[in-house]
XYZ file of C-alpha atoms in Angstrom:
240
model
C -140.610 -85.365 -39.247
C -139.305 -88.290 -37.691
C -140.274 -86.265 -34.454
C -144.150 -86.070 -35.894
C -144.254 -89.367 -36.762
C -143.399 -90.470 -33.551
C -145.663 -88.328 -31.402
C -148.626 -89.536 -34.078
C -147.524 -93.328 -32.976
C -147.375 -92.296 -29.005
C -151.123 -90.687 -29.448
C -152.361 -93.719 -31.219
C -150.556 -95.962 -28.583
C -152.854 -93.636 -25.778
C -155.718 -93.860 -27.710
C -155.300 -97.764 -27.751
C -154.297 -97.952 -24.119
C -157.128 -96.151 -22.843
C -160.047 -97.576 -24.836
C -158.717 -101.631 -24.134
C -159.337 -103.441 -20.771
C -156.218 -102.690 -19.485
C -156.269 -100.763 -16.364
C -160.205 -100.228 -16.965
C -162.176 -97.888 -14.608
C -165.446 -99.347 -15.056
C -168.128 -96.301 -15.007
C -170.482 -97.703 -12.363
C -167.763 -97.877 -9.398
C -166.609 -93.831 -10.309
C -168.560 -91.534 -7.971
C -171.015 -89.273 -10.212
C -169.837 -86.077 -8.746
C -166.843 -86.979 -10.386
C -167.932 -87.718 -13.620
C -169.844 -84.238 -13.508
C -166.583 -82.144 -12.917
C -164.535 -84.067 -15.543
C -162.329 -81.760 -18.048
C -161.073 -83.321 -21.434
C -157.103 -84.063 -21.229
C -156.412 -85.305 -25.051
C -158.887 -84.691 -28.410
C -160.181 -88.158 -29.357
C -159.870 -87.766 -33.341
C -157.956 -85.160 -35.615
C -160.829 -82.596 -36.025
C -158.355 -81.497 -39.155
C -159.124 -83.887 -41.573
C -163.032 -84.752 -41.051
C -165.455 -83.222 -43.265
C -169.299 -83.366 -43.010
C -170.848 -86.348 -45.295
C -174.257 -86.160 -43.825
C -176.330 -83.637 -41.892
C -180.158 -84.633 -41.555
C -182.512 -84.976 -38.204
C -182.797 -88.626 -36.416
C -186.371 -89.987 -35.075
C -184.686 -90.033 -30.960
C -183.188 -87.571 -28.407
C -179.340 -87.276 -28.202
C -179.670 -89.383 -24.999
C -181.903 -92.289 -26.728
C -179.313 -93.051 -29.355
C -176.810 -94.107 -26.609
C -179.076 -95.905 -24.846
C -180.792 -97.794 -27.655
C -177.634 -98.222 -29.688
C -174.711 -97.703 -27.970
C -175.070 -98.802 -24.636
C -173.465 -101.968 -23.527
C -176.977 -103.414 -23.185
C -177.711 -102.975 -26.274
C -177.498 -105.466 -29.719
C -177.328 -103.064 -32.075
C -173.218 -102.953 -32.796
C -173.655 -106.912 -33.042
C -176.744 -107.060 -35.599
C -175.157 -104.004 -37.952
C -171.972 -106.123 -37.980
C -173.391 -109.095 -38.914
C -175.360 -107.175 -41.517
C -172.211 -106.130 -42.796
C -171.453 -109.790 -42.878
C -168.537 -108.812 -40.319
C -167.413 -111.775 -38.164
C -164.876 -112.660 -35.263
C -166.354 -109.455 -33.190
C -165.411 -108.965 -29.608
C -166.688 -105.649 -27.819
C -165.250 -104.143 -24.063
C -167.480 -102.641 -22.073
C -167.435 -99.011 -21.795
C -165.207 -97.443 -19.049
C -163.730 -94.267 -17.809
C -160.468 -93.323 -18.852
C -157.835 -90.731 -17.075
C -156.864 -89.626 -20.698
C -160.017 -88.364 -22.506
C -163.442 -87.112 -21.300
C -166.798 -89.337 -21.151
C -166.242 -93.086 -21.744
C -164.166 -94.967 -23.962
C -164.256 -98.691 -25.138
C -162.630 -100.941 -27.726
C -164.155 -103.442 -30.786
C -162.603 -105.725 -33.033
C -163.870 -107.599 -36.240
C -162.833 -109.063 -39.412
C -164.506 -106.898 -42.171
C -164.669 -107.467 -45.681
C -162.630 -105.855 -48.120
C -164.068 -104.178 -51.361
C -160.503 -102.810 -53.188
C -158.649 -105.380 -55.762
C -155.599 -104.115 -53.921
C -156.505 -105.502 -50.780
C -157.162 -108.905 -49.264
C -160.557 -110.513 -49.355
C -160.913 -109.156 -45.384
C -159.187 -107.915 -42.715
C -158.685 -107.492 -39.524
C -160.045 -104.220 -37.530
C -159.823 -102.314 -34.658
C -162.314 -99.561 -33.698
C -161.975 -97.532 -30.770
C -165.029 -95.684 -29.629
C -165.398 -92.578 -27.527
C -168.855 -91.337 -26.407
C -169.300 -87.704 -24.305
C -173.064 -85.797 -23.431
C -173.225 -82.338 -21.719
C -174.507 -82.173 -18.838
C -177.867 -81.875 -19.380
C -177.869 -84.668 -21.982
C -179.061 -83.017 -24.705
C -176.252 -83.111 -26.507
C -173.994 -86.395 -27.403
C -170.692 -86.370 -29.589
C -169.604 -89.826 -30.514
C -166.346 -90.592 -32.225
C -164.143 -93.809 -33.300
C -161.307 -94.326 -34.718
C -160.770 -97.594 -36.729
C -157.126 -99.226 -37.862
C -157.132 -101.839 -40.157
C -154.469 -104.391 -39.911
C -153.892 -106.742 -43.433
C -154.635 -104.169 -46.227
C -151.466 -102.298 -47.783
C -150.117 -99.041 -45.835
C -152.424 -100.253 -43.110
C -150.127 -99.023 -40.277
C -150.004 -96.053 -42.017
C -153.525 -94.223 -41.366
C -156.313 -94.007 -39.443
C -160.057 -93.637 -40.638
C -161.306 -91.045 -38.093
C -165.209 -90.151 -37.389
C -167.350 -87.573 -35.349
C -171.090 -88.418 -35.114
C -172.808 -84.918 -33.053
C -176.348 -85.496 -31.815
C -178.188 -82.738 -30.693
C -181.814 -82.985 -29.318
C -184.151 -80.758 -31.089
C -187.268 -78.423 -29.290
C -188.785 -77.829 -32.760
C -189.778 -81.802 -33.085
C -190.595 -84.506 -30.543
C -188.238 -87.298 -29.864
C -185.722 -85.919 -32.272
C -182.253 -85.180 -32.708
C -180.272 -82.891 -35.165
C -177.222 -85.110 -36.022
C -174.008 -84.445 -38.343
C -171.567 -87.157 -39.152
C -168.135 -86.330 -40.380
C -165.516 -88.352 -41.148
C -162.081 -88.495 -42.724
C -158.446 -89.840 -42.696
C -155.442 -89.811 -40.693
C -152.162 -90.531 -42.076
C -149.687 -91.231 -39.468
C -147.037 -91.645 -41.917
C -146.705 -90.540 -45.583
C -147.118 -92.874 -48.092
C -147.403 -92.052 -51.785
C -151.213 -93.814 -52.043
C -152.283 -91.206 -49.827
C -154.895 -89.736 -52.154
C -156.143 -93.150 -53.392
C -156.482 -94.291 -49.862
C -158.265 -91.204 -48.604
C -161.123 -91.517 -51.415
C -161.190 -94.975 -50.805
C -161.720 -94.727 -47.451
C -164.210 -92.165 -46.809
C -166.608 -93.579 -50.229
C -166.691 -96.943 -47.944
C -167.502 -95.437 -44.718
C -170.453 -93.529 -46.833
C -171.662 -96.938 -47.684
C -171.402 -98.101 -43.974
C -173.024 -94.646 -42.754
C -176.053 -95.550 -45.117
C -176.377 -99.202 -43.699
C -176.201 -98.295 -40.389
C -178.702 -95.470 -40.239
C -180.794 -97.620 -42.256
C -180.517 -100.083 -39.559
C -180.764 -97.554 -36.531
C -184.088 -96.135 -37.252
C -185.452 -99.482 -37.420
C -184.351 -100.479 -33.772
C -186.142 -96.410 -32.772
C -188.842 -96.972 -34.424
C -189.945 -100.653 -34.463
C -190.827 -100.610 -30.607
C -190.466 -96.703 -29.616
C -187.356 -94.691 -28.457
C -188.395 -95.819 -24.810
C -187.768 -99.654 -25.251
C -186.293 -100.352 -28.683
C -185.097 -104.074 -29.530
C -182.076 -105.588 -27.853
C -182.681 -103.003 -24.853
C -182.985 -104.484 -21.437
C -185.177 -102.751 -19.429
C -184.448 -101.488 -16.497
C -181.184 -100.474 -17.612
C -180.416 -97.368 -16.669
C -177.977 -95.403 -19.447
C -174.714 -94.443 -17.793
C -173.554 -90.757 -17.173
C -171.114 -89.529 -19.425
C -170.232 -85.668 -18.994
C -167.902 -83.030 -20.138
C -168.821 -81.657 -22.981
């Protein structure tokens, strides 16, 4: 059990180092032919802990989802965090990683806590990972959240996976599947309660995020949504 705990901490440390600005390899400096042949070296999340919480159609293509909502030029994340009344947001740039396929980045913020067992707010770190298929019709967006000031916060992480695939049945739309779960790096007596509370809280976050995301891609059309600088090309992310 101790060995497993050490391995879990090592994987978390690897993810944090890869997603941070330390040793950044910006995507723009990497030859496109190298990106096209990239291979997955490490899984970013624990697939065995996540379960489906959403499955529907989203009103933009998978490639447009990244450009409008996740690209460095987009203001979506800032507006989403502001809508949730989060504060102290800092965002690193998307960059290539030696450990994970596609691109990674790190964001930090303070978020309000709704549990009576927690302080009024907590510092959060979220590591993000994005990878598209070579034809850009599929996008996988994964996140790992670590709460720093809540009880047992160092024991667990919230893992989430958004999968989008552009559809041929409806123009400018993609099927969307969202899965979330809690990965425990170390056993604790509160596991069941923490898991239930964290998943329920993420479902609330997802509803706000999807409502704002739909507004982003439909207000001015999916080609030039709000917060997007015209002329900015979507970075190529490959490896699916």
